[in-house]
Amino acid sequence: MASDTRARILDATAELYRRQGMAATGLKQIAAAANAPFGSIYHHFPGGKDQISEEVIYAEGVRYGLLVGQQLAVITDIADGISDIFASAAALLEELDYTEACSIETIALEVASTNERLRIATATVFSGWIDALTQWFTGTGLPNDVCRGLALSCLTSLEGAFVLCRSLRSTEPMVAAGLAVQDRTRAALQVS
């Protein structure tokens, strides 16, 4: 039962952060969304909001990593398939009426200059994603430094497109970002 409450708190927090960000989310709101007594917050998370946030960052990092990893695993032609990842993200944004995006990005923007503990957590997640994307791009046979550049381009394009799509309430930035990364990948392959 206790672990169920803890899990509900983490799940509710992650959803609230995806929708409205960390700064706009209070502990009372988290307790209400988790259908948990307010006292259970500090029972399960004695470190308060910072502890909950750090755990959410790592859990969401794994969740998004698995989601994207499953999509990457079925792509047989990296140069042609990269835009599919962006198209999938665009479709999800549209399906959710632009209310949710990457909670890691949202938190990173909020804490990068103010909370070293959470900045390190977001940096750790982003670094893991960059490493995974770099590994995926090595399937092209390109050198590791080129693959890392493509991974960085892919992730920064995706995260930036999330911001623009939500603000503009349009998938156009996500589609354009996907095509740009696809073009960069094709260009790198032609040079090799």
Short mmCIF file of C-alpha atoms in Angstrom, two decimals:
data_model
loop_
_atom_site.label_atom_id
_atom_site.label_comp_id
_atom_site.label_asym_id
_atom_site.label_seq_id
_atom_site.Cartn_x
_atom_site.Cartn_y
_atom_site.Cartn_z
CA MET A 1 0.00 0.00 0.00
CA ALA A 2 2.76 2.46 0.93
CA SER A 3 4.66 1.84 -2.28
CA ASP A 4 1.40 2.33 -4.19
CA THR A 5 0.99 5.77 -2.61
CA ARG A 6 4.61 6.61 -3.38
CA ALA A 7 4.16 5.52 -7.01
CA ARG A 8 0.94 7.55 -7.32
CA ILE A 9 2.75 10.63 -6.01
CA LEU A 10 5.56 10.21 -8.55
CA ASP A 11 3.13 9.56 -11.42
CA ALA A 12 0.95 12.54 -10.51
CA THR A 13 3.99 14.79 -10.18
CA ALA A 14 5.34 13.71 -13.57
CA GLU A 15 2.01 14.42 -15.24
CA LEU A 16 1.67 17.81 -13.57
CA TYR A 17 5.23 18.75 -14.56
CA ARG A 18 4.59 17.74 -18.18
CA ARG A 19 1.47 19.90 -18.26
CA GLN A 20 2.42 22.95 -16.23
CA GLY A 21 6.05 22.74 -15.19
CA MET A 22 7.68 22.30 -11.83
CA ALA A 23 7.46 25.89 -10.56
CA ALA A 24 3.69 26.01 -11.08
CA THR A 25 3.14 22.73 -9.23
CA GLY A 26 2.68 22.76 -5.47
CA LEU A 27 2.87 19.91 -2.99
CA LYS A 28 -0.83 20.22 -2.09
CA GLN A 29 -1.69 19.94 -5.78
CA ILE A 30 0.53 16.85 -6.06
CA ALA A 31 -1.15 15.22 -3.06
CA ALA A 32 -4.60 15.95 -4.48
CA ALA A 33 -3.69 14.64 -7.95
CA ALA A 34 -2.21 11.49 -6.38
CA ASN A 35 -5.29 11.05 -4.19
CA ALA A 36 -2.94 10.89 -1.21
CA PRO A 37 -3.00 12.56 2.20
CA PHE A 38 -0.71 15.61 2.27
CA GLY A 39 1.34 14.08 5.09
CA SER A 40 2.24 11.16 2.84
CA ILE A 41 4.33 13.52 0.72
CA TYR A 42 6.89 14.03 3.49
CA HIS A 43 6.52 10.46 4.70
CA HIS A 44 7.65 9.10 1.32
CA PHE A 45 9.80 12.07 0.33
CA PRO A 46 11.43 13.58 3.43
CA GLY A 47 13.46 15.81 1.10
CA GLY A 48 10.24 17.47 -0.06
CA LYS A 49 9.75 18.86 -3.54
CA ASP A 50 13.43 18.61 -4.48
CA GLN A 51 13.47 14.89 -3.73
CA ILE A 52 10.21 14.26 -5.60
CA SER A 53 11.47 16.32 -8.52
CA GLU A 54 14.80 14.51 -8.69
CA GLU A 55 13.08 11.12 -8.68
CA VAL A 56 10.61 12.28 -11.33
CA ILE A 57 13.48 13.50 -13.52
CA TYR A 58 15.20 10.12 -13.43
CA ALA A 59 11.95 8.16 -13.87
CA GLU A 60 10.82 10.31 -16.79
CA GLY A 61 14.29 10.03 -18.29
CA VAL A 62 13.93 6.26 -18.31
CA ARG A 63 10.34 6.42 -19.59
CA TYR A 64 11.15 8.74 -22.50
CA GLY A 65 14.34 6.82 -23.23
CA LEU A 66 12.40 3.57 -23.56
CA LEU A 67 9.70 5.19 -25.68
CA VAL A 68 12.18 6.68 -28.14
CA GLY A 69 14.37 3.58 -27.99
CA GLN A 70 11.44 1.42 -29.12
CA GLN A 71 10.84 3.77 -32.03
CA LEU A 72 14.51 3.82 -33.00
CA ALA A 73 14.75 0.02 -32.84
CA VAL A 74 12.35 -0.47 -35.74
CA ILE A 75 14.01 2.03 -38.07
CA THR A 76 16.04 0.16 -40.64
CA ASP A 77 17.26 3.15 -42.66
CA ILE A 78 18.52 5.83 -40.30
CA ALA A 79 18.68 8.58 -42.91
CA ASP A 80 15.12 8.00 -44.03
CA GLY A 81 13.69 7.06 -40.64
CA ILE A 82 14.89 9.95 -38.48
CA SER A 83 12.00 12.17 -39.53
CA ASP A 84 9.60 9.44 -38.36
CA ILE A 85 10.66 10.09 -34.75
CA PHE A 86 9.83 13.76 -35.15
CA ALA A 87 6.55 12.98 -36.94
CA SER A 88 5.60 10.68 -34.06
CA ALA A 89 6.35 13.44 -31.53
CA ALA A 90 4.29 15.89 -33.62
CA ALA A 91 1.34 13.50 -33.73
CA LEU A 92 1.49 12.99 -29.96
CA LEU A 93 1.60 16.74 -29.32
CA GLU A 94 -1.41 17.24 -31.56
CA GLU A 95 -3.27 14.32 -29.95
CA LEU A 96 -2.68 15.83 -26.48
CA ASP A 97 -3.73 19.30 -27.72
CA TYR A 98 -0.20 20.61 -27.04
CA THR A 99 -0.70 20.26 -23.28
CA GLU A 100 2.21 17.92 -22.61
CA ALA A 101 5.80 17.79 -23.74
CA CYS A 102 9.12 16.69 -22.34
CA SER A 103 9.11 17.26 -18.59
CA ILE A 104 12.91 17.01 -18.45
CA GLU A 105 13.24 20.00 -20.75
CA THR A 106 10.65 21.96 -18.79
CA ILE A 107 12.39 21.29 -15.48
CA ALA A 108 15.85 21.97 -16.94
CA LEU A 109 14.74 25.40 -18.11
CA GLU A 110 13.37 26.18 -14.67
CA VAL A 111 16.29 24.98 -12.54
CA ALA A 112 19.48 25.30 -14.59
CA SER A 113 20.57 28.45 -12.80
CA THR A 114 18.89 27.99 -9.43
CA ASN A 115 19.06 24.39 -8.24
CA GLU A 116 22.31 22.50 -8.74
CA ARG A 117 20.89 19.16 -7.54
CA LEU A 118 18.11 19.21 -10.13
CA ARG A 119 20.37 20.68 -12.83
CA ILE A 120 22.69 17.71 -12.37
CA ALA A 121 19.73 15.31 -12.57
CA THR A 122 18.51 16.84 -15.85
CA ALA A 123 22.07 16.89 -17.21
CA THR A 124 22.46 13.22 -16.32
CA VAL A 125 19.27 12.31 -18.18
CA PHE A 126 20.18 14.40 -21.22
CA SER A 127 23.68 12.89 -21.27
CA GLY A 128 22.21 9.40 -21.23
CA TRP A 129 19.94 10.26 -24.14
CA ILE A 130 22.85 11.76 -26.08
CA ASP A 131 24.90 8.61 -25.48
CA ALA A 132 22.02 6.38 -26.60
CA LEU A 133 21.42 8.45 -29.74
CA THR A 134 25.16 8.48 -30.48
CA GLN A 135 25.17 4.69 -30.24
CA TRP A 136 22.14 4.50 -32.52
CA PHE A 137 23.78 6.72 -35.14
CA THR A 138 26.84 4.44 -35.15
CA GLY A 139 24.64 2.06 -37.14
CA THR A 140 25.43 4.31 -40.09
CA GLY A 141 29.12 3.41 -39.90
CA LEU A 142 30.06 7.06 -39.37
CA PRO A 143 32.86 7.98 -36.94
CA ASN A 144 31.86 8.40 -33.29
CA ASP A 145 32.45 12.18 -33.26
CA VAL A 146 30.13 12.62 -36.25
CA CYS A 147 27.55 10.35 -34.60
CA ARG A 148 27.74 12.41 -31.42
CA GLY A 149 27.20 15.59 -33.45
CA LEU A 150 24.17 14.03 -35.09
CA ALA A 151 22.86 12.92 -31.69
CA LEU A 152 23.24 16.43 -30.29
CA SER A 153 21.57 17.88 -33.37
CA CYS A 154 18.72 15.42 -33.05
CA LEU A 155 18.10 16.03 -29.35
CA THR A 156 18.44 19.82 -29.48
CA SER A 157 16.16 19.96 -32.51
CA LEU A 158 13.57 17.76 -30.84
CA GLU A 159 13.60 19.65 -27.54
CA GLY A 160 13.54 23.05 -29.24
CA ALA A 161 10.68 21.94 -31.46
CA PHE A 162 8.68 20.92 -28.37
CA VAL A 163 8.90 24.49 -27.08
CA LEU A 164 7.91 26.06 -30.39
CA CYS A 165 5.10 23.59 -31.07
CA ARG A 166 3.52 24.20 -27.69
CA SER A 167 3.82 27.95 -28.03
CA LEU A 168 2.61 28.13 -31.64
CA ARG A 169 0.12 25.25 -31.19
CA SER A 170 1.40 23.84 -34.44
CA THR A 171 3.36 20.77 -35.43
CA GLU A 172 5.17 22.68 -38.15
CA PRO A 173 8.34 23.24 -36.05
CA MET A 174 8.57 19.52 -35.21
CA VAL A 175 8.21 18.46 -38.82
CA ALA A 176 10.78 21.07 -39.95
CA ALA A 177 13.20 19.98 -37.22
CA GLY A 178 12.88 16.34 -38.27
CA LEU A 179 13.58 17.18 -41.89
CA ALA A 180 16.60 19.28 -40.88
CA VAL A 181 18.11 16.44 -38.85
CA GLN A 182 17.35 14.04 -41.68
CA ASP A 183 19.14 16.36 -44.14
CA ARG A 184 22.14 16.66 -41.82
CA THR A 185 22.29 12.89 -41.47
CA ARG A 186 22.15 12.39 -45.25
CA ALA A 187 24.86 15.01 -45.76
CA ALA A 188 27.13 13.28 -43.23
CA LEU A 189 26.58 9.96 -44.98
CA GLN A 190 27.45 11.43 -48.38
CA VAL A 191 30.74 12.84 -47.05
CA SER A 192 31.83 9.51 -45.57
#
